[in-house]
Each structure stands twice: as structure tokens, then as C-alpha cells.
mmCIF file with all atom_site columns, C-alpha atoms in Angstrom:
data_model
loop_
_atom_site.group_PDB
_atom_site.id
_atom_site.type_symbol
_atom_site.label_atom_id
_atom_site.label_alt_id
_atom_site.label_comp_id
_atom_site.label_asym_id
_atom_site.label_entity_id
_atom_site.label_seq_id
_atom_site.pdbx_PDB_ins_code
_atom_site.Cartn_x
_atom_site.Cartn_y
_atom_site.Cartn_z
_atom_site.occupancy
_atom_site.B_iso_or_equiv
_atom_site.pdbx_formal_charge
_atom_site.auth_seq_id
_atom_site.auth_comp_id
_atom_site.auth_asym_id
_atom_site.auth_atom_id
_atom_site.pdbx_PDB_model_num
ATOM 1   C CA . ASN A 1 1   ? -26.374 -79.622  -35.763 1.00 56.00 ? 1   ASN A CA 1
ATOM 2   C CA . ALA A 1 2   ? -24.908 -82.870  -34.739 1.00 76.00 ? 2   ALA A CA 1
ATOM 3   C CA . GLY A 1 3   ? -21.570 -83.676  -36.337 1.00 93.00 ? 3   GLY A CA 1
ATOM 4   C CA . VAL A 1 4   ? -20.480 -87.013  -37.722 1.00 97.00 ? 4   VAL A CA 1
ATOM 5   C CA . MET A 1 5   ? -20.925 -89.641  -35.038 1.00 97.00 ? 5   MET A CA 1
ATOM 6   C CA . GLN A 1 6   ? -18.968 -92.836  -34.676 1.00 98.00 ? 6   GLN A CA 1
ATOM 7   C CA . ASN A 1 7   ? -19.379 -95.632  -32.294 1.00 97.00 ? 7   ASN A CA 1
ATOM 8   C CA . PRO A 1 8   ? -18.063 -97.244  -30.425 1.00 97.00 ? 8   PRO A CA 1
ATOM 9   C CA . ARG A 1 9   ? -15.298 -94.793  -29.626 1.00 97.00 ? 9   ARG A CA 1
ATOM 10  C CA . HIS A 1 10  ? -13.090 -97.534  -28.286 1.00 97.00 ? 10  HIS A CA 1
ATOM 11  C CA . LEU A 1 11  ? -13.318 -101.203 -29.209 1.00 98.00 ? 11  LEU A CA 1
ATOM 12  C CA . VAL A 1 12  ? -11.258 -104.091 -27.908 1.00 98.00 ? 12  VAL A CA 1
ATOM 13  C CA . ARG A 1 13  ? -11.224 -107.414 -29.730 1.00 98.00 ? 13  ARG A CA 1
ATOM 14  C CA . ARG A 1 14  ? -9.258  -110.564 -29.457 1.00 98.00 ? 14  ARG A CA 1
ATOM 15  C CA . ARG A 1 15  ? -7.506  -112.015 -32.451 1.00 97.00 ? 15  ARG A CA 1
ATOM 16  C CA . GLY A 1 16  ? -9.946  -113.820 -34.695 1.00 97.00 ? 16  GLY A CA 1
ATOM 17  C CA . GLN A 1 17  ? -13.040 -111.930 -33.574 1.00 98.00 ? 17  GLN A CA 1
ATOM 18  C CA . GLU A 1 18  ? -15.062 -109.559 -35.687 1.00 98.00 ? 18  GLU A CA 1
ATOM 19  C CA . ALA A 1 19  ? -15.116 -105.781 -35.350 1.00 98.00 ? 19  ALA A CA 1
ATOM 20  C CA . ARG A 1 20  ? -18.049 -103.666 -36.516 1.00 98.00 ? 20  ARG A CA 1
ATOM 21  C CA . LEU A 1 21  ? -17.542 -99.916  -36.617 1.00 98.00 ? 21  LEU A CA 1
ATOM 22  C CA . ARG A 1 22  ? -20.437 -97.577  -37.191 1.00 98.00 ? 22  ARG A CA 1
ATOM 23  C CA . CYS A 1 23  ? -20.551 -94.164  -38.709 1.00 98.00 ? 23  CYS A CA 1
ATOM 24  C CA . SER A 1 24  ? -23.622 -91.883  -38.654 1.00 97.00 ? 24  SER A CA 1
ATOM 25  C CA . PRO A 1 25  ? -23.160 -89.043  -41.160 1.00 96.00 ? 25  PRO A CA 1
ATOM 26  C CA . MET A 1 26  ? -24.257 -85.518  -40.538 1.00 94.00 ? 26  MET A CA 1
ATOM 27  C CA . LYS A 1 27  ? -27.895 -84.851  -41.325 1.00 90.00 ? 27  LYS A CA 1
ATOM 28  C CA . GLY A 1 28  ? -28.444 -84.452  -45.088 1.00 87.00 ? 28  GLY A CA 1
ATOM 29  C CA . HIS A 1 29  ? -25.140 -86.087  -45.991 1.00 90.00 ? 29  HIS A CA 1
ATOM 30  C CA . SER A 1 30  ? -25.338 -89.060  -48.317 1.00 90.00 ? 30  SER A CA 1
ATOM 31  C CA . HIS A 1 31  ? -21.603 -89.669  -48.940 1.00 92.00 ? 31  HIS A CA 1
ATOM 32  C CA . VAL A 1 32  ? -19.326 -91.448  -46.494 1.00 94.00 ? 32  VAL A CA 1
ATOM 33  C CA . TYR A 1 33  ? -15.543 -92.004  -46.478 1.00 95.00 ? 33  TYR A CA 1
ATOM 34  C CA . TRP A 1 34  ? -13.553 -94.316  -44.246 1.00 98.00 ? 34  TRP A CA 1
ATOM 35  C CA . TYR A 1 35  ? -9.882  -93.753  -43.311 1.00 98.00 ? 35  TYR A CA 1
ATOM 36  C CA . ARG A 1 36  ? -7.461  -95.716  -41.162 1.00 97.00 ? 36  ARG A CA 1
ATOM 37  C CA . GLN A 1 37  ? -4.616  -94.276  -39.099 1.00 96.00 ? 37  GLN A CA 1
ATOM 38  C CA . LEU A 1 38  ? -2.059  -96.657  -37.792 1.00 92.00 ? 38  LEU A CA 1
ATOM 39  C CA . PRO A 1 39  ? -0.067  -95.552  -34.675 1.00 87.00 ? 39  PRO A CA 1
ATOM 40  C CA . GLU A 1 40  ? 2.315   -92.728  -35.524 1.00 83.00 ? 40  GLU A CA 1
ATOM 41  C CA . GLU A 1 41  ? 1.296   -92.779  -39.187 1.00 87.00 ? 41  GLU A CA 1
ATOM 42  C CA . GLY A 1 42  ? -0.838  -90.709  -41.468 1.00 89.00 ? 42  GLY A CA 1
ATOM 43  C CA . LEU A 1 43  ? -4.449  -91.119  -42.548 1.00 94.00 ? 43  LEU A CA 1
ATOM 44  C CA . LYS A 1 44  ? -4.967  -93.664  -45.313 1.00 96.00 ? 44  LYS A CA 1
ATOM 45  C CA . PHE A 1 45  ? -8.032  -93.724  -47.433 1.00 96.00 ? 45  PHE A CA 1
ATOM 46  C CA . MET A 1 46  ? -9.982  -96.997  -47.387 1.00 97.00 ? 46  MET A CA 1
ATOM 47  C CA . VAL A 1 47  ? -13.407 -96.618  -49.053 1.00 96.00 ? 47  VAL A CA 1
ATOM 48  C CA . TYR A 1 48  ? -15.918 -94.096  -50.375 1.00 93.00 ? 48  TYR A CA 1
ATOM 49  C CA . LEU A 1 49  ? -19.601 -94.902  -50.361 1.00 93.00 ? 49  LEU A CA 1
ATOM 50  C CA . GLN A 1 50  ? -22.895 -93.335  -51.344 1.00 91.00 ? 50  GLN A CA 1
ATOM 51  C CA . LYS A 1 51  ? -26.209 -94.694  -50.066 1.00 89.00 ? 51  LYS A CA 1
ATOM 52  C CA . GLU A 1 52  ? -26.288 -98.352  -51.105 1.00 89.00 ? 52  GLU A CA 1
ATOM 53  C CA . ASN A 1 53  ? -23.269 -97.979  -53.429 1.00 93.00 ? 53  ASN A CA 1
ATOM 54  C CA . ILE A 1 54  ? -19.542 -98.372  -53.074 1.00 94.00 ? 54  ILE A CA 1
ATOM 55  C CA . ILE A 1 55  ? -17.942 -95.746  -55.308 1.00 90.00 ? 55  ILE A CA 1
ATOM 56  C CA . ASP A 1 56  ? -14.223 -96.226  -54.579 1.00 91.00 ? 56  ASP A CA 1
ATOM 57  C CA . GLU A 1 57  ? -12.700 -99.064  -52.580 1.00 94.00 ? 57  GLU A CA 1
ATOM 58  C CA . SER A 1 58  ? -9.189  -98.717  -53.816 1.00 93.00 ? 58  SER A CA 1
ATOM 59  C CA . GLY A 1 59  ? -7.792  -98.449  -50.298 1.00 95.00 ? 59  GLY A CA 1
ATOM 60  C CA . MET A 1 60  ? -9.562  -101.420 -48.785 1.00 96.00 ? 60  MET A CA 1
ATOM 61  C CA . PRO A 1 61  ? -7.539  -104.519 -47.967 1.00 94.00 ? 61  PRO A CA 1
ATOM 62  C CA . LYS A 1 62  ? -8.608  -107.368 -50.235 1.00 90.00 ? 62  LYS A CA 1
ATOM 63  C CA . GLU A 1 63  ? -9.553  -109.765 -47.448 1.00 95.00 ? 63  GLU A CA 1
ATOM 64  C CA . ARG A 1 64  ? -11.424 -109.530 -44.214 1.00 97.00 ? 64  ARG A CA 1
ATOM 65  C CA . PHE A 1 65  ? -12.586 -105.899 -44.682 1.00 98.00 ? 65  PHE A CA 1
ATOM 66  C CA . SER A 1 66  ? -15.974 -104.792 -45.980 1.00 97.00 ? 66  SER A CA 1
ATOM 67  C CA . ALA A 1 67  ? -18.073 -101.674 -45.842 1.00 97.00 ? 67  ALA A CA 1
ATOM 68  C CA . GLU A 1 68  ? -21.689 -100.803 -46.475 1.00 96.00 ? 68  GLU A CA 1
ATOM 69  C CA . PHE A 1 69  ? -23.934 -97.788  -46.351 1.00 96.00 ? 69  PHE A CA 1
ATOM 70  C CA . PRO A 1 70  ? -27.543 -98.981  -46.436 1.00 94.00 ? 70  PRO A CA 1
ATOM 71  C CA . LYS A 1 71  ? -30.519 -96.871  -47.456 1.00 91.00 ? 71  LYS A CA 1
ATOM 72  C CA . GLU A 1 72  ? -31.432 -96.580  -43.769 1.00 91.00 ? 72  GLU A CA 1
ATOM 73  C CA . GLY A 1 73  ? -29.032 -96.509  -40.856 1.00 93.00 ? 73  GLY A CA 1
ATOM 74  C CA . PRO A 1 74  ? -25.334 -95.845  -40.378 1.00 96.00 ? 74  PRO A CA 1
ATOM 75  C CA . SER A 1 75  ? -22.430 -96.889  -42.535 1.00 97.00 ? 75  SER A CA 1
ATOM 76  C CA . ILE A 1 76  ? -20.696 -100.007 -41.214 1.00 98.00 ? 76  ILE A CA 1
ATOM 77  C CA . LEU A 1 77  ? -17.027 -100.918 -41.542 1.00 98.00 ? 77  LEU A CA 1
ATOM 78  C CA . ARG A 1 78  ? -16.671 -104.647 -40.823 1.00 98.00 ? 78  ARG A CA 1
ATOM 79  C CA . ILE A 1 79  ? -13.399 -106.413 -40.075 1.00 98.00 ? 79  ILE A CA 1
ATOM 80  C CA . GLN A 1 80  ? -13.522 -110.116 -39.864 1.00 98.00 ? 80  GLN A CA 1
ATOM 81  C CA . GLN A 1 81  ? -10.960 -112.289 -38.023 1.00 98.00 ? 81  GLN A CA 1
ATOM 82  C CA . VAL A 1 82  ? -9.057  -109.294 -36.659 1.00 98.00 ? 82  VAL A CA 1
ATOM 83  C CA . VAL A 1 83  ? -5.301  -109.464 -36.293 1.00 97.00 ? 83  VAL A CA 1
ATOM 84  C CA . ARG A 1 84  ? -3.007  -107.288 -34.204 1.00 96.00 ? 84  ARG A CA 1
ATOM 85  C CA . GLY A 1 85  ? -2.043  -105.256 -37.257 1.00 95.00 ? 85  GLY A CA 1
ATOM 86  C CA . ASP A 1 86  ? -5.612  -104.047 -37.460 1.00 97.00 ? 86  ASP A CA 1
ATOM 87  C CA . SER A 1 87  ? -5.153  -101.972 -34.283 1.00 97.00 ? 87  SER A CA 1
ATOM 88  C CA . ALA A 1 88  ? -5.593  -98.449  -35.399 1.00 97.00 ? 88  ALA A CA 1
ATOM 89  C CA . ALA A 1 89  ? -7.857  -95.415  -35.324 1.00 97.00 ? 89  ALA A CA 1
ATOM 90  C CA . TYR A 1 90  ? -10.648 -95.595  -37.861 1.00 98.00 ? 90  TYR A CA 1
ATOM 91  C CA . PHE A 1 91  ? -12.164 -92.339  -38.991 1.00 98.00 ? 91  PHE A CA 1
ATOM 92  C CA . CYS A 1 92  ? -15.169 -91.708  -41.093 1.00 97.00 ? 92  CYS A CA 1
ATOM 93  C CA . ALA A 1 93  ? -16.147 -88.510  -42.867 1.00 96.00 ? 93  ALA A CA 1
ATOM 94  C CA . SER A 1 94  ? -19.331 -87.459  -44.555 1.00 95.00 ? 94  SER A CA 1
ATOM 95  C CA . SER A 1 95  ? -20.247 -84.870  -47.211 1.00 91.00 ? 95  SER A CA 1
ATOM 96  C CA . PRO A 1 96  ? -23.558 -83.621  -48.483 1.00 85.00 ? 96  PRO A CA 1
ATOM 97  C CA . LEU A 1 97  ? -23.012 -84.288  -52.194 1.00 76.00 ? 97  LEU A CA 1
ATOM 98  C CA . MET A 1 98  ? -20.372 -85.226  -54.640 1.00 66.00 ? 98  MET A CA 1
ATOM 99  C CA . ASN A 1 99  ? -17.353 -82.989  -54.203 1.00 67.00 ? 99  ASN A CA 1
ATOM 100 C CA . GLY A 1 100 ? -18.875 -81.424  -51.023 1.00 85.00 ? 100 GLY A CA 1
ATOM 101 C CA . VAL A 1 101 ? -16.480 -80.741  -48.094 1.00 90.00 ? 101 VAL A CA 1
ATOM 102 C CA . PRO A 1 102 ? -15.955 -83.902  -46.030 1.00 93.00 ? 102 PRO A CA 1
ATOM 103 C CA . PHE A 1 103 ? -16.345 -83.491  -42.275 1.00 95.00 ? 103 PHE A CA 1
ATOM 104 C CA . PHE A 1 104 ? -14.766 -86.036  -40.020 1.00 97.00 ? 104 PHE A CA 1
ATOM 105 C CA . GLY A 1 105 ? -15.995 -87.901  -36.967 1.00 97.00 ? 105 GLY A CA 1
ATOM 106 C CA . PRO A 1 106 ? -14.037 -88.453  -33.724 1.00 97.00 ? 106 PRO A CA 1
ATOM 107 C CA . GLY A 1 107 ? -12.911 -91.902  -34.753 1.00 97.00 ? 107 GLY A CA 1
ATOM 108 C CA . THR A 1 108 ? -13.037 -95.450  -33.337 1.00 98.00 ? 108 THR A CA 1
ATOM 109 C CA . ARG A 1 109 ? -9.935  -96.713  -31.701 1.00 97.00 ? 109 ARG A CA 1
ATOM 110 C CA . LEU A 1 110 ? -9.615  -100.499 -32.285 1.00 98.00 ? 110 LEU A CA 1
ATOM 111 C CA . THR A 1 111 ? -7.303  -102.517 -30.102 1.00 97.00 ? 111 THR A CA 1
ATOM 112 C CA . VAL A 1 112 ? -6.686  -106.164 -30.953 1.00 97.00 ? 112 VAL A CA 1
ATOM 113 C CA . LEU A 1 113 ? -5.315  -108.234 -28.148 1.00 96.00 ? 113 LEU A CA 1
ATOM 114 C CA . ASP B 2 1   ? -4.394  -85.894  -57.400 1.00 59.00 ? 1   ASP B CA 1
ATOM 115 C CA . ALA B 2 2   ? -1.356  -83.573  -57.361 1.00 63.00 ? 2   ALA B CA 1
ATOM 116 C CA . LYS B 2 3   ? 1.275   -84.141  -54.743 1.00 88.00 ? 3   LYS B CA 1
ATOM 117 C CA . THR B 2 4   ? 1.886   -81.496  -52.059 1.00 94.00 ? 4   THR B CA 1
ATOM 118 C CA . THR B 2 5   ? 5.052   -80.666  -50.187 1.00 95.00 ? 5   THR B CA 1
ATOM 119 C CA . GLN B 2 6   ? 4.965   -79.176  -46.744 1.00 97.00 ? 6   GLN B CA 1
ATOM 120 C CA . PRO B 2 7   ? 7.657   -78.559  -44.070 1.00 97.00 ? 7   PRO B CA 1
ATOM 121 C CA . THR B 2 8   ? 7.771   -81.300  -41.529 1.00 96.00 ? 8   THR B CA 1
ATOM 122 C CA . SER B 2 9   ? 7.493   -79.040  -38.543 1.00 97.00 ? 9   SER B CA 1
ATOM 123 C CA . MET B 2 10  ? 7.227   -75.349  -37.542 1.00 98.00 ? 10  MET B CA 1
ATOM 124 C CA . ASP B 2 11  ? 7.085   -73.305  -34.392 1.00 97.00 ? 11  ASP B CA 1
ATOM 125 C CA . CYS B 2 12  ? 5.119   -70.102  -33.866 1.00 97.00 ? 12  CYS B CA 1
ATOM 126 C CA . ALA B 2 13  ? 4.888   -67.826  -30.835 1.00 97.00 ? 13  ALA B CA 1
ATOM 127 C CA . GLU B 2 14  ? 1.484   -67.544  -29.168 1.00 97.00 ? 14  GLU B CA 1
ATOM 128 C CA . GLY B 2 15  ? -0.363  -64.479  -30.399 1.00 97.00 ? 15  GLY B CA 1
ATOM 129 C CA . ARG B 2 16  ? 1.642   -64.231  -33.614 1.00 97.00 ? 16  ARG B CA 1
ATOM 130 C CA . ALA B 2 17  ? 0.399   -65.110  -37.097 1.00 97.00 ? 17  ALA B CA 1
ATOM 131 C CA . ALA B 2 18  ? 1.250   -68.654  -38.167 1.00 98.00 ? 18  ALA B CA 1
ATOM 132 C CA . ASN B 2 19  ? 2.036   -68.947  -41.857 1.00 98.00 ? 19  ASN B CA 1
ATOM 133 C CA . LEU B 2 20  ? 2.091   -72.534  -43.155 1.00 98.00 ? 20  LEU B CA 1
ATOM 134 C CA . PRO B 2 21  ? 3.348   -72.981  -46.712 1.00 98.00 ? 21  PRO B CA 1
ATOM 135 C CA . CYS B 2 22  ? 2.415   -75.680  -49.171 1.00 97.00 ? 22  CYS B CA 1
ATOM 136 C CA . ASN B 2 23  ? 3.837   -76.430  -52.612 1.00 97.00 ? 23  ASN B CA 1
ATOM 137 C CA . HIS B 2 24  ? 1.657   -78.063  -55.262 1.00 95.00 ? 24  HIS B CA 1
ATOM 138 C CA . SER B 2 25  ? 3.530   -77.362  -58.430 1.00 94.00 ? 25  SER B CA 1
ATOM 139 C CA . THR B 2 26  ? 1.704   -80.064  -60.467 1.00 92.00 ? 26  THR B CA 1
ATOM 140 C CA . ILE B 2 27  ? -1.794  -78.851  -59.555 1.00 92.00 ? 27  ILE B CA 1
ATOM 141 C CA . SER B 2 28  ? -4.352  -79.024  -62.336 1.00 89.00 ? 28  SER B CA 1
ATOM 142 C CA . GLY B 2 29  ? -6.958  -76.456  -63.269 1.00 87.00 ? 29  GLY B CA 1
ATOM 143 C CA . ASN B 2 30  ? -9.801  -78.398  -61.685 1.00 86.00 ? 30  ASN B CA 1
ATOM 144 C CA . GLU B 2 31  ? -8.058  -79.151  -58.419 1.00 90.00 ? 31  GLU B CA 1
ATOM 145 C CA . TYR B 2 32  ? -8.920  -77.342  -55.195 1.00 92.00 ? 32  TYR B CA 1
ATOM 146 C CA . VAL B 2 33  ? -6.529  -76.745  -52.281 1.00 95.00 ? 33  VAL B CA 1
ATOM 147 C CA . TYR B 2 34  ? -7.926  -78.037  -48.976 1.00 96.00 ? 34  TYR B CA 1
ATOM 148 C CA . TRP B 2 35  ? -6.507  -77.575  -45.464 1.00 97.00 ? 35  TRP B CA 1
ATOM 149 C CA . TYR B 2 36  ? -7.324  -79.819  -42.550 1.00 98.00 ? 36  TYR B CA 1
ATOM 150 C CA . ARG B 2 37  ? -5.723  -80.189  -39.151 1.00 98.00 ? 37  ARG B CA 1
ATOM 151 C CA . GLN B 2 38  ? -5.538  -82.992  -36.651 1.00 97.00 ? 38  GLN B CA 1
ATOM 152 C CA . ILE B 2 39  ? -5.167  -82.106  -32.994 1.00 95.00 ? 39  ILE B CA 1
ATOM 153 C CA . HIS B 2 40  ? -3.471  -84.910  -31.111 1.00 89.00 ? 40  HIS B CA 1
ATOM 154 C CA . SER B 2 41  ? -5.410  -88.048  -32.065 1.00 84.00 ? 41  SER B CA 1
ATOM 155 C CA . GLN B 2 42  ? -8.777  -86.401  -32.774 1.00 94.00 ? 42  GLN B CA 1
ATOM 156 C CA . GLY B 2 43  ? -10.585 -86.553  -36.079 1.00 96.00 ? 43  GLY B CA 1
ATOM 157 C CA . PRO B 2 44  ? -9.270  -84.222  -38.785 1.00 97.00 ? 44  PRO B CA 1
ATOM 158 C CA . GLN B 2 45  ? -10.872 -80.791  -38.658 1.00 97.00 ? 45  GLN B CA 1
ATOM 159 C CA . TYR B 2 46  ? -11.732 -78.919  -41.888 1.00 97.00 ? 46  TYR B CA 1
ATOM 160 C CA . ILE B 2 47  ? -10.205 -75.429  -41.978 1.00 98.00 ? 47  ILE B CA 1
ATOM 161 C CA . ILE B 2 48  ? -10.670 -73.884  -45.435 1.00 97.00 ? 48  ILE B CA 1
ATOM 162 C CA . HIS B 2 49  ? -10.409 -74.584  -49.153 1.00 95.00 ? 49  HIS B CA 1
ATOM 163 C CA . GLY B 2 50  ? -10.082 -72.613  -52.348 1.00 94.00 ? 50  GLY B CA 1
ATOM 164 C CA . LEU B 2 51  ? -9.528  -72.876  -56.106 1.00 92.00 ? 51  LEU B CA 1
ATOM 165 C CA . LYS B 2 52  ? -7.610  -69.734  -57.172 1.00 91.00 ? 52  LYS B CA 1
ATOM 166 C CA . ASN B 2 53  ? -8.989  -66.776  -55.172 1.00 87.00 ? 53  ASN B CA 1
ATOM 167 C CA . ASN B 2 54  ? -7.820  -66.056  -51.704 1.00 94.00 ? 54  ASN B CA 1
ATOM 168 C CA . GLU B 2 55  ? -10.295 -67.210  -49.067 1.00 96.00 ? 55  GLU B CA 1
ATOM 169 C CA . THR B 2 56  ? -10.943 -66.229  -45.503 1.00 97.00 ? 56  THR B CA 1
ATOM 170 C CA . ASN B 2 57  ? -13.194 -67.632  -42.784 1.00 96.00 ? 57  ASN B CA 1
ATOM 171 C CA . GLU B 2 58  ? -13.464 -67.448  -39.024 1.00 95.00 ? 58  GLU B CA 1
ATOM 172 C CA . MET B 2 59  ? -10.555 -69.856  -38.632 1.00 95.00 ? 59  MET B CA 1
ATOM 173 C CA . ALA B 2 60  ? -7.926  -68.886  -41.187 1.00 97.00 ? 60  ALA B CA 1
ATOM 174 C CA . SER B 2 61  ? -6.993  -67.286  -44.476 1.00 98.00 ? 61  SER B CA 1
ATOM 175 C CA . LEU B 2 62  ? -5.817  -69.118  -47.522 1.00 98.00 ? 62  LEU B CA 1
ATOM 176 C CA . ILE B 2 63  ? -3.533  -67.329  -49.952 1.00 97.00 ? 63  ILE B CA 1
ATOM 177 C CA . ILE B 2 64  ? -3.046  -69.047  -53.339 1.00 96.00 ? 64  ILE B CA 1
ATOM 178 C CA . THR B 2 65  ? -0.368  -67.732  -55.705 1.00 96.00 ? 65  THR B CA 1
ATOM 179 C CA . GLU B 2 66  ? -1.437  -66.546  -59.093 1.00 94.00 ? 66  GLU B CA 1
ATOM 180 C CA . ASP B 2 67  ? 0.118   -69.522  -60.826 1.00 94.00 ? 67  ASP B CA 1
ATOM 181 C CA . ARG B 2 68  ? -1.564  -71.828  -58.225 1.00 95.00 ? 68  ARG B CA 1
ATOM 182 C CA . LYS B 2 69  ? 1.690   -73.753  -57.648 1.00 95.00 ? 69  LYS B CA 1
ATOM 183 C CA . SER B 2 70  ? 1.811   -72.858  -53.960 1.00 96.00 ? 70  SER B CA 1
ATOM 184 C CA . SER B 2 71  ? -0.371  -71.625  -51.133 1.00 97.00 ? 71  SER B CA 1
ATOM 185 C CA . THR B 2 72  ? -0.112  -70.403  -47.559 1.00 98.00 ? 72  THR B CA 1
ATOM 186 C CA . LEU B 2 73  ? -2.459  -71.008  -44.690 1.00 98.00 ? 73  LEU B CA 1
ATOM 187 C CA . ILE B 2 74  ? -2.500  -68.136  -42.230 1.00 98.00 ? 74  ILE B CA 1
ATOM 188 C CA . LEU B 2 75  ? -3.742  -68.438  -38.655 1.00 97.00 ? 75  LEU B CA 1
ATOM 189 C CA . PRO B 2 76  ? -3.875  -64.784  -37.710 1.00 96.00 ? 76  PRO B CA 1
ATOM 190 C CA . HIS B 2 77  ? -3.460  -64.939  -33.961 1.00 94.00 ? 77  HIS B CA 1
ATOM 191 C CA . ALA B 2 78  ? -2.140  -68.394  -32.976 1.00 96.00 ? 78  ALA B CA 1
ATOM 192 C CA . THR B 2 79  ? -3.191  -69.843  -29.592 1.00 97.00 ? 79  THR B CA 1
ATOM 193 C CA . LEU B 2 80  ? -1.893  -72.920  -27.810 1.00 97.00 ? 80  LEU B CA 1
ATOM 194 C CA . ARG B 2 81  ? -4.964  -74.793  -28.968 1.00 96.00 ? 81  ARG B CA 1
ATOM 195 C CA . ASP B 2 82  ? -3.719  -74.390  -32.603 1.00 97.00 ? 82  ASP B CA 1
ATOM 196 C CA . THR B 2 83  ? -0.917  -76.878  -31.946 1.00 98.00 ? 83  THR B CA 1
ATOM 197 C CA . ALA B 2 84  ? -1.670  -79.653  -34.395 1.00 97.00 ? 84  ALA B CA 1
ATOM 198 C CA . VAL B 2 85  ? -0.643  -81.372  -37.605 1.00 97.00 ? 85  VAL B CA 1
ATOM 199 C CA . TYR B 2 86  ? -1.783  -79.369  -40.620 1.00 98.00 ? 86  TYR B CA 1
ATOM 200 C CA . TYR B 2 87  ? -2.498  -81.053  -43.905 1.00 97.00 ? 87  TYR B CA 1
ATOM 201 C CA . CYS B 2 88  ? -2.537  -79.364  -47.305 1.00 97.00 ? 88  CYS B CA 1
ATOM 202 C CA . ILE B 2 89  ? -4.394  -81.456  -49.820 1.00 95.00 ? 89  ILE B CA 1
ATOM 203 C CA . VAL B 2 90  ? -5.258  -80.965  -53.498 1.00 93.00 ? 90  VAL B CA 1
ATOM 204 C CA . ARG B 2 91  ? -8.485  -82.558  -54.546 1.00 89.00 ? 91  ARG B CA 1
ATOM 205 C CA . VAL B 2 92  ? -9.800  -82.893  -57.996 1.00 81.00 ? 92  VAL B CA 1
ATOM 206 C CA . GLU B 2 93  ? -13.523 -82.163  -58.330 1.00 73.00 ? 93  GLU B CA 1
ATOM 207 C CA . ALA B 2 94  ? -14.562 -84.954  -60.624 1.00 66.00 ? 94  ALA B CA 1
ATOM 208 C CA . PHE B 2 95  ? -16.820 -87.955  -60.399 1.00 63.00 ? 95  PHE B CA 1
ATOM 209 C CA . GLY B 2 96  ? -15.119 -90.996  -59.039 1.00 56.00 ? 96  GLY B CA 1
ATOM 210 C CA . ASN B 2 97  ? -12.182 -89.135  -57.511 1.00 55.00 ? 97  ASN B CA 1
ATOM 211 C CA . GLU B 2 98  ? -13.555 -87.293  -54.541 1.00 80.00 ? 98  GLU B CA 1
ATOM 212 C CA . LYS B 2 99  ? -11.410 -88.727  -51.836 1.00 87.00 ? 99  LYS B CA 1
ATOM 213 C CA . LEU B 2 100 ? -8.936  -86.658  -49.845 1.00 91.00 ? 100 LEU B CA 1
ATOM 214 C CA . THR B 2 101 ? -5.397  -87.968  -49.971 1.00 91.00 ? 101 THR B CA 1
ATOM 215 C CA . PHE B 2 102 ? -3.456  -87.060  -46.841 1.00 93.00 ? 102 PHE B CA 1
ATOM 216 C CA . GLY B 2 103 ? 0.313   -86.591  -46.777 1.00 91.00 ? 103 GLY B CA 1
ATOM 217 C CA . THR B 2 104 ? 2.499   -86.222  -43.726 1.00 91.00 ? 104 THR B CA 1
ATOM 218 C CA . GLY B 2 105 ? 1.574   -82.596  -43.040 1.00 95.00 ? 105 GLY B CA 1
ATOM 219 C CA . THR B 2 106 ? 3.264   -79.901  -40.962 1.00 97.00 ? 106 THR B CA 1
ATOM 220 C CA . ARG B 2 107 ? 3.467   -80.368  -37.193 1.00 97.00 ? 107 ARG B CA 1
ATOM 221 C CA . LEU B 2 108 ? 2.810   -76.822  -35.883 1.00 98.00 ? 108 LEU B CA 1
ATOM 222 C CA . THR B 2 109 ? 3.809   -76.134  -32.283 1.00 98.00 ? 109 THR B CA 1
ATOM 223 C CA . ILE B 2 110 ? 2.610   -72.914  -30.666 1.00 97.00 ? 110 ILE B CA 1
ATOM 224 C CA . ILE B 2 111 ? 5.127   -71.700  -28.103 1.00 97.00 ? 111 ILE B CA 1
ATOM 225 C CA . PRO B 2 112 ? 3.828   -69.852  -25.055 1.00 95.00 ? 112 PRO B CA 1
#
């Protein structure tokens, strides 16, 4: 059984560029969560999605950040016009149903130059 | 979700049992206790969860007090690979509130 997959594992962007982070949930999982971990800090919840629906986006910054989980394909976290403060590790987790145990992927480390 | 309190750091000798405490005195009846760990900068790893009964799996045991206000994660025979930050999280099982809220956790160091 493949676990949660994230790609790319490392992403380097210059200020002002766009970053697209992909998360492929475990087989049979239809719920996805995104978290951000700034250097030397804890994990902060960003957004929770089901297929084609955003359920909770209370942790998403109001500007430049968006997330989707289409009917087909991976979940995408998109960061427009990146700034140096966006440099962090971004983790996604998936679960099989509401209130199922979330399992995390290995993360994408974003570096903004 | 209820707040949890954990020691900032702990040491444990290799081969001994590591007992990690967690206080969750405001836990509600429909909140589960979850434990995850994060080794270095890897993704968090699920360990175990429970509601009110003690739980055991291949990784650890979870002991929840009868009043549910605290719990202990037990790693029976700690190895160097168990060095990590351990997070105790309470999570309500209700629609619209399924996210895990991570605190600062306990940094467990296994001493050779």
C-alpha cells in the first residue's frame, strides 16, 4: 500500500513566482488536510478538503494561497507571488472518511530565494 | 478542541520504557486522544489513539485515566530511532471539526 505522496519533495522559487504543491492521498482516501511548518516551529493547520469541496479553510492566509482537490487527480496547494516568509515545509495528510485517522506524507520543502 | 499540556523535553535510556505524559483536563466526552510523532523533519507519524479504554498496538500503548483528564503514551523498549517530537492531540469527532491541532509536543531523546 503506497502511503501519501507529495511532490515535489523540494521546490525552489524566486520571489514573485508561483508554487504548486501536489498531494496524492492514500488509495481509498477522500479527505485531505494541508499543514505548514515554518523553520523551528510547530505544524499549523491550513485547510481541509473533501473531493471537490473545501470543508475548513480557517488556517489559510487570506491572500495568495488556494487549495483544491478535484474529482480526479491530486490535491493542489497553490501559492501565488511567493515571498521569503512562505519558505517552509508543507505537509499533507489523508484519511479514508470523516473522522478517520489522518496519515501524513513526507512533505514538500519550499525555499523562496 | 481541548488544549493539551506536555513536558517540553524528556530523556530515556535505550532499552527502557519511555512514558510520555499528557494533560487534557478540559477534554469533552466526544474527544479522542491521538498521538503522533515527528522524527527530525519528516512527516508526522501516527502512533495510536483512544477514547477512554487503554489501547495497544505494535508501536505503543496508550493509558487513559478513568476521568480522561490525562493520558500516558508508553514506548515499551525505546530505541535510538524513537528520538522524536511526540504530540498529544485531542480531536473532536464531529462534522466540520476533524482537523488535528498540533501543540509544541515533547522532545524525547533516547540516550544510548
